[in-house]
PDB file of C-alpha atoms (C1' of nucleotides) in Angstrom:
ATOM      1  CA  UNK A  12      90.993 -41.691 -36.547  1.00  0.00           C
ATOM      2  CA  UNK A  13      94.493 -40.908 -36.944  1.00  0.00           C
ATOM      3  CA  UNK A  14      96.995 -39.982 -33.964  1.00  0.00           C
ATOM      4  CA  UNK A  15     100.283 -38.466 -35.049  1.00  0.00           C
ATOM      5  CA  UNK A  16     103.123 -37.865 -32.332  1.00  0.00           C
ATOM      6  CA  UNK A  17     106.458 -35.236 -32.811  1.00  0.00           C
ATOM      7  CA  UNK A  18     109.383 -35.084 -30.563  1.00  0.00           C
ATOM      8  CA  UNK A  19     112.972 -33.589 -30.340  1.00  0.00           C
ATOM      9  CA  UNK A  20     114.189 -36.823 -29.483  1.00  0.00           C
ATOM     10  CA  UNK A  21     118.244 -35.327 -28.723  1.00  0.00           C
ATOM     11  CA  UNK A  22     120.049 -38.732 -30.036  1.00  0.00           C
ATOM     12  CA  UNK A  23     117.406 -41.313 -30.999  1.00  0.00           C
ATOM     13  CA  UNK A  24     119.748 -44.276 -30.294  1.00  0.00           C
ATOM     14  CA  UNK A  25     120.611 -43.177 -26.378  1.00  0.00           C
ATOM     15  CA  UNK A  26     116.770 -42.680 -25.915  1.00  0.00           C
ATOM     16  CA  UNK A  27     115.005 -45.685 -27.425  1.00  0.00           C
ATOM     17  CA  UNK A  28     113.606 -46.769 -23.291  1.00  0.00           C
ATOM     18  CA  UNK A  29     111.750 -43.674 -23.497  1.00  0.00           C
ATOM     19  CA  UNK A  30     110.455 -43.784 -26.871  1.00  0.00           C
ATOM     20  CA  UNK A  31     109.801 -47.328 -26.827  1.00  0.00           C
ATOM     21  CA  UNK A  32     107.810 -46.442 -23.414  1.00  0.00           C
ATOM     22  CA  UNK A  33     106.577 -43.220 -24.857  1.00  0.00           C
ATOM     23  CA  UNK A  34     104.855 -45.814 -27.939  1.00  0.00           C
ATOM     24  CA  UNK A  35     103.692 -48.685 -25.715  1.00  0.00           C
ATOM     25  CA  UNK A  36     101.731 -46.015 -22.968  1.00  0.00           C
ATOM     26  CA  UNK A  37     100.255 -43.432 -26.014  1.00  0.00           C
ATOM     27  CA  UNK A  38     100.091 -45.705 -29.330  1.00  0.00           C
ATOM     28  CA  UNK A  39     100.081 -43.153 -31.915  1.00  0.00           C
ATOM     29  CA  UNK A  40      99.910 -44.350 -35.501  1.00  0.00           C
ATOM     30  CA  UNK A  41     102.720 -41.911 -36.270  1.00  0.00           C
ATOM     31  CA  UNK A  42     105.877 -40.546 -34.887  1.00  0.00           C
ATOM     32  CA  UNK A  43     108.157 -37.683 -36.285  1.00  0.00           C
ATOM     33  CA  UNK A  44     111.216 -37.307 -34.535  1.00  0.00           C
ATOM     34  CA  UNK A  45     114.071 -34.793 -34.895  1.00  0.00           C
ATOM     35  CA  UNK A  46     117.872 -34.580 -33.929  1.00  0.00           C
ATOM     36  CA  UNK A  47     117.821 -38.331 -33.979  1.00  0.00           C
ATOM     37  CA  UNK A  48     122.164 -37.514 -34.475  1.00  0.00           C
ATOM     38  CA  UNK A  49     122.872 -40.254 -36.350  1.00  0.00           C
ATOM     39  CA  UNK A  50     123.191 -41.697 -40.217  1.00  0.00           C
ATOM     40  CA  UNK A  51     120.614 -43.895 -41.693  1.00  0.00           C
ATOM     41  CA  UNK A  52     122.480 -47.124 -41.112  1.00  0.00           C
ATOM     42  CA  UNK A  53     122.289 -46.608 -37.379  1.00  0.00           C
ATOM     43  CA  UNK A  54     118.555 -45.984 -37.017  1.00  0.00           C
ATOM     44  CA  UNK A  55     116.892 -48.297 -34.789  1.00  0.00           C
ATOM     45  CA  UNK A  56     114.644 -49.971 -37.203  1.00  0.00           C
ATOM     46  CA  UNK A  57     114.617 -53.231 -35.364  1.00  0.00           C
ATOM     47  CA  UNK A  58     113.398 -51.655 -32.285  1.00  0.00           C
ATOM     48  CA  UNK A  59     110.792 -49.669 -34.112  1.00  0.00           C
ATOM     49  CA  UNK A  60     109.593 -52.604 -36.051  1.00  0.00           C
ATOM     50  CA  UNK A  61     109.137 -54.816 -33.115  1.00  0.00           C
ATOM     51  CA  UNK A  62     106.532 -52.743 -32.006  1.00  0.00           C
ATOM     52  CA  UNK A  63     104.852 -52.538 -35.050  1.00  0.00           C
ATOM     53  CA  UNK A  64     106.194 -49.527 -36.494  1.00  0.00           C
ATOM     54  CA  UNK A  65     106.989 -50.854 -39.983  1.00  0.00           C
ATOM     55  CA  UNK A  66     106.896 -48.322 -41.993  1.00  0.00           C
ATOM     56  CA  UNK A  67     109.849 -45.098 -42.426  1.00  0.00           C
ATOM     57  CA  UNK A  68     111.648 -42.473 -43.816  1.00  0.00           C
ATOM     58  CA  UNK A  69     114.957 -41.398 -42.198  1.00  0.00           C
ATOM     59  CA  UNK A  70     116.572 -38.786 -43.366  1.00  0.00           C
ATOM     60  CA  UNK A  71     120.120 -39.049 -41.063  1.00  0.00           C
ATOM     61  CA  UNK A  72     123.289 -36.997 -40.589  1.00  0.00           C
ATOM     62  CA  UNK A  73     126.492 -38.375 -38.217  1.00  0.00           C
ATOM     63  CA  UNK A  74     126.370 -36.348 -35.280  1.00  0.00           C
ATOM     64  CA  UNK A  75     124.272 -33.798 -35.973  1.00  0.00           C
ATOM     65  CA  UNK A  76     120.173 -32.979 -36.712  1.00  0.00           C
ATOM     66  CA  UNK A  77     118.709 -35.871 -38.337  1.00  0.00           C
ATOM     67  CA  UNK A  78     115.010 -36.411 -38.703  1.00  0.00           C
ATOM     68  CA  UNK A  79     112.911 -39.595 -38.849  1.00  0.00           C
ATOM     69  CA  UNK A  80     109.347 -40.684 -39.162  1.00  0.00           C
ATOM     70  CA  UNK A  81     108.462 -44.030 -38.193  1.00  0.00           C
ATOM     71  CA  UNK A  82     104.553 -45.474 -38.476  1.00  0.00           C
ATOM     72  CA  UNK A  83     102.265 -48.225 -38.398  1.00  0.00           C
ATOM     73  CA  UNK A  84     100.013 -47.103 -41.431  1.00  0.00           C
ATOM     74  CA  UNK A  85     101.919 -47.328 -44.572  1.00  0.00           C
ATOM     75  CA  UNK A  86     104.126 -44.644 -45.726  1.00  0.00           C
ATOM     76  CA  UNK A  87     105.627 -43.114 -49.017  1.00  0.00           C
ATOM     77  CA  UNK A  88     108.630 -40.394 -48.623  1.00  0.00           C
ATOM     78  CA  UNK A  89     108.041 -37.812 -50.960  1.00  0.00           C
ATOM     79  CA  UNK A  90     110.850 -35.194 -50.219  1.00  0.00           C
ATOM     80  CA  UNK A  91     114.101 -34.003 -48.474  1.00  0.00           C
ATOM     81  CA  UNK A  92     113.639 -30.829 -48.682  1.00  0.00           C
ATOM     82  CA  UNK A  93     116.857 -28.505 -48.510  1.00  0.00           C
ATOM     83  CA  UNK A  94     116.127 -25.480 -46.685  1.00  0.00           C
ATOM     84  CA  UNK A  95     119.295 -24.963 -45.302  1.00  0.00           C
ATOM     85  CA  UNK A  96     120.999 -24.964 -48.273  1.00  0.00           C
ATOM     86  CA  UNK A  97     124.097 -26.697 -47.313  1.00  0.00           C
ATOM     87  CA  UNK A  98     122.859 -30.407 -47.177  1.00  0.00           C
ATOM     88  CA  UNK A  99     122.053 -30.545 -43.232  1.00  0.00           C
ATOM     89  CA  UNK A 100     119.560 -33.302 -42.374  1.00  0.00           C
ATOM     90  CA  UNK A 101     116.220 -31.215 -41.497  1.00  0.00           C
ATOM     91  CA  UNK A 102     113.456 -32.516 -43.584  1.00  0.00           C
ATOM     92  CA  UNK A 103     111.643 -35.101 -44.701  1.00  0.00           C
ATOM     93  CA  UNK A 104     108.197 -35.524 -45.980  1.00  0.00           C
ATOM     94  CA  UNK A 105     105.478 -38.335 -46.429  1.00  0.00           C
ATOM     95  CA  UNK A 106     102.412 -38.811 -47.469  1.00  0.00           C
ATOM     96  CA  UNK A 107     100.517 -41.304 -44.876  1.00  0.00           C
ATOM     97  CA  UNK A 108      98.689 -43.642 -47.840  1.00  0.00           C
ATOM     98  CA  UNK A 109      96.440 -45.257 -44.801  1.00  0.00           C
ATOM     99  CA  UNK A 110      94.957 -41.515 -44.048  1.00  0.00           C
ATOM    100  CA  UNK A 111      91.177 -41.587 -45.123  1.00  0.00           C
ATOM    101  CA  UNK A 112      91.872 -40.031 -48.493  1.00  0.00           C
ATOM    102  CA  UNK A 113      95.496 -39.562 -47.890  1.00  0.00           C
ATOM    103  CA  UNK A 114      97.741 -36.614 -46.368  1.00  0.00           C
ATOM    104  CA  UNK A 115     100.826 -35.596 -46.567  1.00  0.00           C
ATOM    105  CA  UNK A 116     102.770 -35.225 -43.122  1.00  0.00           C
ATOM    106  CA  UNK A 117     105.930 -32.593 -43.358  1.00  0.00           C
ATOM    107  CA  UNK A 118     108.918 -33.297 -40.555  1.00  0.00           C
ATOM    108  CA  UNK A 119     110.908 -30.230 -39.797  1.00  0.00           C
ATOM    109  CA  UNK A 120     114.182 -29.143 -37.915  1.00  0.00           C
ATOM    110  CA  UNK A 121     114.483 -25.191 -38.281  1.00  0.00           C
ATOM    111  CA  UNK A 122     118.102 -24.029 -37.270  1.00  0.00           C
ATOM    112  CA  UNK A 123     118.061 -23.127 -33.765  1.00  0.00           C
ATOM    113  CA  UNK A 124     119.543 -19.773 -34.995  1.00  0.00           C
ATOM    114  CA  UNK A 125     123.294 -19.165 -32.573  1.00  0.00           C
ATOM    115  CA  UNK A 126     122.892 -16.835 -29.474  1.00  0.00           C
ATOM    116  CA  UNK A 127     122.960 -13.216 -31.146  1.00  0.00           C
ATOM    117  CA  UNK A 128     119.618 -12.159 -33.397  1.00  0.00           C
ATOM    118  CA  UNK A 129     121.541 -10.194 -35.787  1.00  0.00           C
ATOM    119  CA  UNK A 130     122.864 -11.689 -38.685  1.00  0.00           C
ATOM    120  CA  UNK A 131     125.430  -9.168 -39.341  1.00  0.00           C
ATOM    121  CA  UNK A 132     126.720 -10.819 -36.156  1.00  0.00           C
ATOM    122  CA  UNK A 133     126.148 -13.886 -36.480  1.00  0.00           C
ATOM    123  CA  UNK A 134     125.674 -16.267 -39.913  1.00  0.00           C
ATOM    124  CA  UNK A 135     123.568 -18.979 -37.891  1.00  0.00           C
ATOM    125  CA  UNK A 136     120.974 -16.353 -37.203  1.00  0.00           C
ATOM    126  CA  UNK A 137     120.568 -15.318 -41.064  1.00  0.00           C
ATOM    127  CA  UNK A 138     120.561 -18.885 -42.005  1.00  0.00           C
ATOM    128  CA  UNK A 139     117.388 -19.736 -39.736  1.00  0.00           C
ATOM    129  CA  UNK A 140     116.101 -16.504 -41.226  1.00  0.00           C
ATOM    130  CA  UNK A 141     116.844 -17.722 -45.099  1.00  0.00           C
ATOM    131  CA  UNK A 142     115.759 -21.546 -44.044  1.00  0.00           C
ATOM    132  CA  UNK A 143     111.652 -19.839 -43.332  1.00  0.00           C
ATOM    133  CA  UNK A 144     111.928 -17.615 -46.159  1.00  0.00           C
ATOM    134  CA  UNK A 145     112.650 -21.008 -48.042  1.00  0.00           C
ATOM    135  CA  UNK A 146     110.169 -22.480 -46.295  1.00  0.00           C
ATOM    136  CA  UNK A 147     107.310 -19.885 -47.474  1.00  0.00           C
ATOM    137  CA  UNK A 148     107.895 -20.025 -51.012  1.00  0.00           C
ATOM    138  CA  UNK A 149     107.667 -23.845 -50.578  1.00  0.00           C
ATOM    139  CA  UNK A 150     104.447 -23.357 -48.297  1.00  0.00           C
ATOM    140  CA  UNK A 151     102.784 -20.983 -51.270  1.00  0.00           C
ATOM    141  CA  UNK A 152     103.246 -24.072 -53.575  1.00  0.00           C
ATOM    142  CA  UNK A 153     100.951 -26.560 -51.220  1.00  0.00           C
ATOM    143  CA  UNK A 154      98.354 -27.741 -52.879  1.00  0.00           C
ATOM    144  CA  UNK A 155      96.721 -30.909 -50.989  1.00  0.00           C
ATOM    145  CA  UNK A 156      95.665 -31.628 -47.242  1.00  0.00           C
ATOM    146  CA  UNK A 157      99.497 -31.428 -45.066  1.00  0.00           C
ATOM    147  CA  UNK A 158     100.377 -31.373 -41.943  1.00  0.00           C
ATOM    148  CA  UNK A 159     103.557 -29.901 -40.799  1.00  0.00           C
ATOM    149  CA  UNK A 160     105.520 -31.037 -37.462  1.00  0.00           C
ATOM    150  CA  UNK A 161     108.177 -30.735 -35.701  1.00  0.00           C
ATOM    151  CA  UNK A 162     110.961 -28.220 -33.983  1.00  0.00           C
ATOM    152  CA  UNK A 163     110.671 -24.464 -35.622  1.00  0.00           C
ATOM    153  CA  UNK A 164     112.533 -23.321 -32.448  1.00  0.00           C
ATOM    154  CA  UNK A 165     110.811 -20.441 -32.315  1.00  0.00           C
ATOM    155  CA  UNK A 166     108.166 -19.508 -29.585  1.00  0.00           C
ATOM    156  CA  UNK A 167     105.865 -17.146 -30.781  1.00  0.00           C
ATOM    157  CA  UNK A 168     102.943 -16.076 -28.441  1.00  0.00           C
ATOM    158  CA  UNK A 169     103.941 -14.413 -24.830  1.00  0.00           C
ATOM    159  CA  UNK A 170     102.121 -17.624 -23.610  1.00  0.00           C
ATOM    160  CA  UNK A 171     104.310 -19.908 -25.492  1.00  0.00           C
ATOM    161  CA  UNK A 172     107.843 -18.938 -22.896  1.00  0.00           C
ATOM    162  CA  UNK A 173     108.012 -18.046 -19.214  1.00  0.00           C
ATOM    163  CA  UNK A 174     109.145 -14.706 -19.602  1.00  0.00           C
ATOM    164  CA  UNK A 175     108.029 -12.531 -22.511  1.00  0.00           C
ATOM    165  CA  UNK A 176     109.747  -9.119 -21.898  1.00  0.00           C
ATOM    166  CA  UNK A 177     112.991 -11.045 -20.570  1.00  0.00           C
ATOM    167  CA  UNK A 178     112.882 -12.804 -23.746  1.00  0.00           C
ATOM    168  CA  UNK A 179     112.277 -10.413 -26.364  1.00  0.00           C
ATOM    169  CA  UNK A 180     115.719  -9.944 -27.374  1.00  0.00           C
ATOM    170  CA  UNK A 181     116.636 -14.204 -27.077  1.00  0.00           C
ATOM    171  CA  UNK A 182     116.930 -16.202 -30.028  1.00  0.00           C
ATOM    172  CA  UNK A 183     113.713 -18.240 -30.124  1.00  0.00           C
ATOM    173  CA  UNK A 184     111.084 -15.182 -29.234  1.00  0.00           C
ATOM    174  CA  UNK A 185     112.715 -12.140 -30.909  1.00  0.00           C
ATOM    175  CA  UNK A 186     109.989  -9.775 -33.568  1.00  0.00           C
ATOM    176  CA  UNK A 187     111.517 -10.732 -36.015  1.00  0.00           C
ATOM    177  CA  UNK A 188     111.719 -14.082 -35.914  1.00  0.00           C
ATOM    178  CA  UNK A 189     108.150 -14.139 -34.845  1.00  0.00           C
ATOM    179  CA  UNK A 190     107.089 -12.000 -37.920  1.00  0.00           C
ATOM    180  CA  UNK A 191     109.153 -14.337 -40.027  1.00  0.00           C
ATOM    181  CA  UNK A 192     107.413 -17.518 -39.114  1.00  0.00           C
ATOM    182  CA  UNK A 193     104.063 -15.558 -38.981  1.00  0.00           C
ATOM    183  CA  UNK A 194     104.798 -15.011 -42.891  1.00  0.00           C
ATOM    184  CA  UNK A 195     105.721 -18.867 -43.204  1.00  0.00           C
ATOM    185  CA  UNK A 196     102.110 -19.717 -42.103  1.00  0.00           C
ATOM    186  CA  UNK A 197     100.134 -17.203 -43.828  1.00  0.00           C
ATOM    187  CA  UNK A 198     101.739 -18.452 -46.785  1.00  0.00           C
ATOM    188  CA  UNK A 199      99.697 -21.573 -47.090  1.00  0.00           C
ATOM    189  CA  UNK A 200      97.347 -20.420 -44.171  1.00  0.00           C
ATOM    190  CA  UNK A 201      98.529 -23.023 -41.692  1.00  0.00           C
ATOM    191  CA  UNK A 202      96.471 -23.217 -38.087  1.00  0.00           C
ATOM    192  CA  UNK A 203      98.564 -24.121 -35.512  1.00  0.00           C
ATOM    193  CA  UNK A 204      96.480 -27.050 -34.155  1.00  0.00           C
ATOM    194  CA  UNK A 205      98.542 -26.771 -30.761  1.00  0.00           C
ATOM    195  CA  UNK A 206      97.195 -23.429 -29.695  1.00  0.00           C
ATOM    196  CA  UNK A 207      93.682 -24.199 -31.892  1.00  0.00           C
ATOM    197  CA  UNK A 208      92.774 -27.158 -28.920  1.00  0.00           C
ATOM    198  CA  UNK A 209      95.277 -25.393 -25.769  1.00  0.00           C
ATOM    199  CA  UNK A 210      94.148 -21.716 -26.284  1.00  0.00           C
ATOM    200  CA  UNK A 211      96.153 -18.402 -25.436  1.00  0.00           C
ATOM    201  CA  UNK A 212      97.092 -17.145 -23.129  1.00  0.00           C
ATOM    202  CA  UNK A 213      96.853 -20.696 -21.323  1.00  0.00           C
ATOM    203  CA  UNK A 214     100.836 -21.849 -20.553  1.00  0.00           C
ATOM    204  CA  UNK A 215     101.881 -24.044 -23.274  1.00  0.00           C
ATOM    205  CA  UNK A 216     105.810 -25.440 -23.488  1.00  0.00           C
ATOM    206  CA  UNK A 217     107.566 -27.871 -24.910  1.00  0.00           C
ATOM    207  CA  UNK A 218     111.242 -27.381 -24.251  1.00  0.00           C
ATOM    208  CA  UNK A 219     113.272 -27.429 -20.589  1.00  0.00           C
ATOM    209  CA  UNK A 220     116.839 -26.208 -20.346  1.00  0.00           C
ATOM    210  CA  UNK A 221     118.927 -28.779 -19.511  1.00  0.00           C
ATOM    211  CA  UNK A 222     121.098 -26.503 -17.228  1.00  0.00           C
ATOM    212  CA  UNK A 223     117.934 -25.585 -15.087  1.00  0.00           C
ATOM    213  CA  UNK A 224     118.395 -27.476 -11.415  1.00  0.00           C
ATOM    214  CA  UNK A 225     114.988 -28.216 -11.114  1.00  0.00           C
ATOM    215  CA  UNK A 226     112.668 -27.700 -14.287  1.00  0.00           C
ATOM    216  CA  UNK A 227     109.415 -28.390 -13.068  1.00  0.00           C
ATOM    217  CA  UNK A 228     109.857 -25.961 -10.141  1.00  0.00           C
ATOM    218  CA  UNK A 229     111.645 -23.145 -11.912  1.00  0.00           C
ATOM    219  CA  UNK A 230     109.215 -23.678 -15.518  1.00  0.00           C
ATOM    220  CA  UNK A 231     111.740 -22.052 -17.594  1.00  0.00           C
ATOM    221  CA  UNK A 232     109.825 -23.386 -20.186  1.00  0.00           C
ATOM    222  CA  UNK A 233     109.271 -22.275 -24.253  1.00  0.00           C
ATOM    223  CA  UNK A 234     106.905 -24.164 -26.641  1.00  0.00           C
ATOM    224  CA  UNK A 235     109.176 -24.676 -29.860  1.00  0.00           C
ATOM    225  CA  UNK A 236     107.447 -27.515 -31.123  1.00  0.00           C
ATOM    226  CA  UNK A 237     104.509 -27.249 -33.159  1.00  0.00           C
ATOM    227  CA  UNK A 238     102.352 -29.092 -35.107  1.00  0.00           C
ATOM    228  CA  UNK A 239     100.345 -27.053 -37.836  1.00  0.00           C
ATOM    229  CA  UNK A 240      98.141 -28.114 -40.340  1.00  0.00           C
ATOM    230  CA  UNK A 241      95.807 -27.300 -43.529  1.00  0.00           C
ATOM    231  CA  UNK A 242      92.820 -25.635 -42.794  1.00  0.00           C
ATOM    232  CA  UNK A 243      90.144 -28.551 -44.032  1.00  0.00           C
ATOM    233  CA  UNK A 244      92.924 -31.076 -41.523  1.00  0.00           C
ATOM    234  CA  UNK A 245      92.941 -28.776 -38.689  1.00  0.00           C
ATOM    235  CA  UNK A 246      89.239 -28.498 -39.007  1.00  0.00           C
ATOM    236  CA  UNK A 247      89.181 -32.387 -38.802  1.00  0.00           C
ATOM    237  CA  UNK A 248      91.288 -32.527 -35.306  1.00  0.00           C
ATOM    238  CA  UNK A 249      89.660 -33.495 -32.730  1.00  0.00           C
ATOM    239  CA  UNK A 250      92.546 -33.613 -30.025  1.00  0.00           C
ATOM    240  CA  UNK A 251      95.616 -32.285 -28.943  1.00  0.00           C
ATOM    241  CA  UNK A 252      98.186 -33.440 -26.060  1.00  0.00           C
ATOM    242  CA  UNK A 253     101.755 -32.214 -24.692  1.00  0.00           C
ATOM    243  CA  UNK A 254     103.563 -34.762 -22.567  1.00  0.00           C
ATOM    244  CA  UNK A 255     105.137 -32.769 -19.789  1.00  0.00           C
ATOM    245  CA  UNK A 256     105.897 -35.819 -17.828  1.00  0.00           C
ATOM    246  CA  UNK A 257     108.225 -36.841 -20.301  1.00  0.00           C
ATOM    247  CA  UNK A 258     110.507 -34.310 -19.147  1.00  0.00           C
ATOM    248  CA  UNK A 259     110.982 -35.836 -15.797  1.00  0.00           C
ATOM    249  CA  UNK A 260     111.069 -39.410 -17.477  1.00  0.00           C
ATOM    250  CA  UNK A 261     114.934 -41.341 -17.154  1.00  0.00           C
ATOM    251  CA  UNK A 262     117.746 -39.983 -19.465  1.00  0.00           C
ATOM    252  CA  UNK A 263     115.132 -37.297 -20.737  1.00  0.00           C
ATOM    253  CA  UNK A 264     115.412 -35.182 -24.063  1.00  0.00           C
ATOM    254  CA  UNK A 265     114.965 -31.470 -23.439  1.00  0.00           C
ATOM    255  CA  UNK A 266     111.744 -31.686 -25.188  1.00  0.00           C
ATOM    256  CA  UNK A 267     108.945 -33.133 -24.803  1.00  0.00           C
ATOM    257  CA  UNK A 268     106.253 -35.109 -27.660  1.00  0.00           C
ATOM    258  CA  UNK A 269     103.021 -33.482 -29.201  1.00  0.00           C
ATOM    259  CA  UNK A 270     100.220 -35.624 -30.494  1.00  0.00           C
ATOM    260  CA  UNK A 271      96.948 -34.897 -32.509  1.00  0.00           C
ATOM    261  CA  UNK A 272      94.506 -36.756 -33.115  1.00  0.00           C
ATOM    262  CA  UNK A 273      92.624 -36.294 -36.512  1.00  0.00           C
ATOM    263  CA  UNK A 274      89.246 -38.175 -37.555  1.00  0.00           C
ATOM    264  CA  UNK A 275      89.973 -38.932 -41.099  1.00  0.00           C
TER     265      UNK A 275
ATOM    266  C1'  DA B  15     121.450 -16.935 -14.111  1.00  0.00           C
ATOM    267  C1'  DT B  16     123.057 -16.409 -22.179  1.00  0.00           C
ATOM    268  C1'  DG B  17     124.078 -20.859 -18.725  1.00  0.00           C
ATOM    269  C1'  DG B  18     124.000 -23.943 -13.984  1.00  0.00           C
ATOM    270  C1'  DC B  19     123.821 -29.644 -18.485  1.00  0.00           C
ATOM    271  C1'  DT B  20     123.867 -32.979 -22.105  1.00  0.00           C
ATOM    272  C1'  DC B  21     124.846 -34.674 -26.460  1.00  0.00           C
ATOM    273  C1'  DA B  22     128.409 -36.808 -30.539  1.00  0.00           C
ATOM    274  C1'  DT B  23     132.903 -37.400 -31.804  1.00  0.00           C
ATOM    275  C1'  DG B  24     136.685 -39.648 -30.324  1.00  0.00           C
ATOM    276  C1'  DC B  25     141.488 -34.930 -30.251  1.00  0.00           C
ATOM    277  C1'  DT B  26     140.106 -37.901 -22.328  1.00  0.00           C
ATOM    278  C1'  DA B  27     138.761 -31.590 -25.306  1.00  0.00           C
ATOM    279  C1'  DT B  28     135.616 -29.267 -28.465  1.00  0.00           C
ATOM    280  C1'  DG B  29     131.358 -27.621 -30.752  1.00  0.00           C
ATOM    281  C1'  DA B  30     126.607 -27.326 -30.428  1.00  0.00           C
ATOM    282  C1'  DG B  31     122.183 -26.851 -28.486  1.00  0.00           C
ATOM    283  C1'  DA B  32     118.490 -22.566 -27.345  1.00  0.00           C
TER     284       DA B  32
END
DNA sequence: ATGGCTCATGCTATGAGA
């Protein structure tokens, strides 16, 4: 049995209590963090290794992005890929050599996109678009048992944000970008384990608004963290768990960690 | 109610997030 753990950790170094808590109360083998906002030099490692997480592959930025995955099971990083195409921090890829026969775990950042879903208007918008299509020509290459995590910042069921018709034309749950990550999957024919074990149209999110007074009251909540795997891995899962209350935890990020478990 | 807050940088304001 493996357990594997993503979060959108929003600054790794300001939020090592809650990870550190997050590890000690849940104990997942793995842990894939994104916009850990910092270079490689200021990664926590010490912190991480003192509670057994020995094993990484940190792929850092100053300021901005950044992602990281930290485990107990031995690790090899096997790519960096870049699907932005101008250098930012948001991938990097292992293969978990403790696994049963071995797997390889993908950690991805997509571009959050900019405000308006037109990318006449707006470059950021056409560069989240280019970063899937990237992504799906890499996806029709895969050719062993993977797992792909992390934020796609998109939302793509009605069940997966609080408001489907008010959201239709919002970066995050626009046709398009749905359809675009829709072609990402079907590429490789990924499941998405997160709606295979909490089924639509059951309320699934993963990201709060900051700005929202009370978040648990008003539930202005999206699900733009995913964890999707290979068919013959996703038929091997035999769990699946969001951590709401880590939303409501000190210092919070905005989103909240996945896990799966998977008996390899 | 597309921003009501929170980050990093470090210019005690600005850009970014989604």
């Amino acid at each position: 049995m493996i357990k594997i753990a993503s979060w959108n950790i929003n600054s790794v170094r300001l939020r090592m209590p809650i990870v550190e808590r997050f590890l000690k109360e849940q104990a997942p083998d793995v842990l894939s963090l994104q916009e850990i906002k910092t270079v490689e030099e200021l990664f926590p490692y010490d912190a991480f290794n003192a509670l057994g997480y020995t094993h990484h592959a940190v792929h850092g930025q100053k300021g901005y992005h950044g992602v990281a995955t930290v485990s107990r099971i031995p690790l090899k990083e096997i790519s960096r890929h870049n699907w932005q195409d101008n250098g930012e921090a948001r991938h990097v890829g292992v293969e978990l050599l403790g696994a049963g026969q071995g797997m390889v775990l993908e950690n991805v950042y997509i571009p959050a996109g900019g405000d308006i879903p037109d990318r006449e208007q707006n470059v950021k918008f056409g560069q989240k678009l280019d970063f899937l299509e990237r992504m799906t020509r890499w996806a029709d290459t895969v050719d062993r048992p993977t797992m792909i995590v992390g934020d796609f910042n998109i939302a793509p069921l009605e069940s997966d944000v609080w408001g489907h018709k008010q959201l239709l034309k919002v970066v995050s749950h626009t046709p398009l970008e749905v359809e675009t990550l829709k072609r990402f999957q079907d590429a490789h024919g990924f499941v998405d384990v997160g709606r295979q074990h909490i089924r639509d149209p059951e309320r699934y999110y993963s990201w709060w608004s900051y700005r929202s007074k009370d978040w648990r009251v008003n539930d202005r909540g999206r699900r733009l963290d995913h964890m999707w795997a290979s068919p013959e891995l996703a038929a091997a899962t035999v769990g699946h768990q969001v951590f709401e209350d880590c939303r409501g935890w000190e210092k919070p990020s905005d989103h909240v960690p996945l896990v799966t478990e998977i008996d390899l």
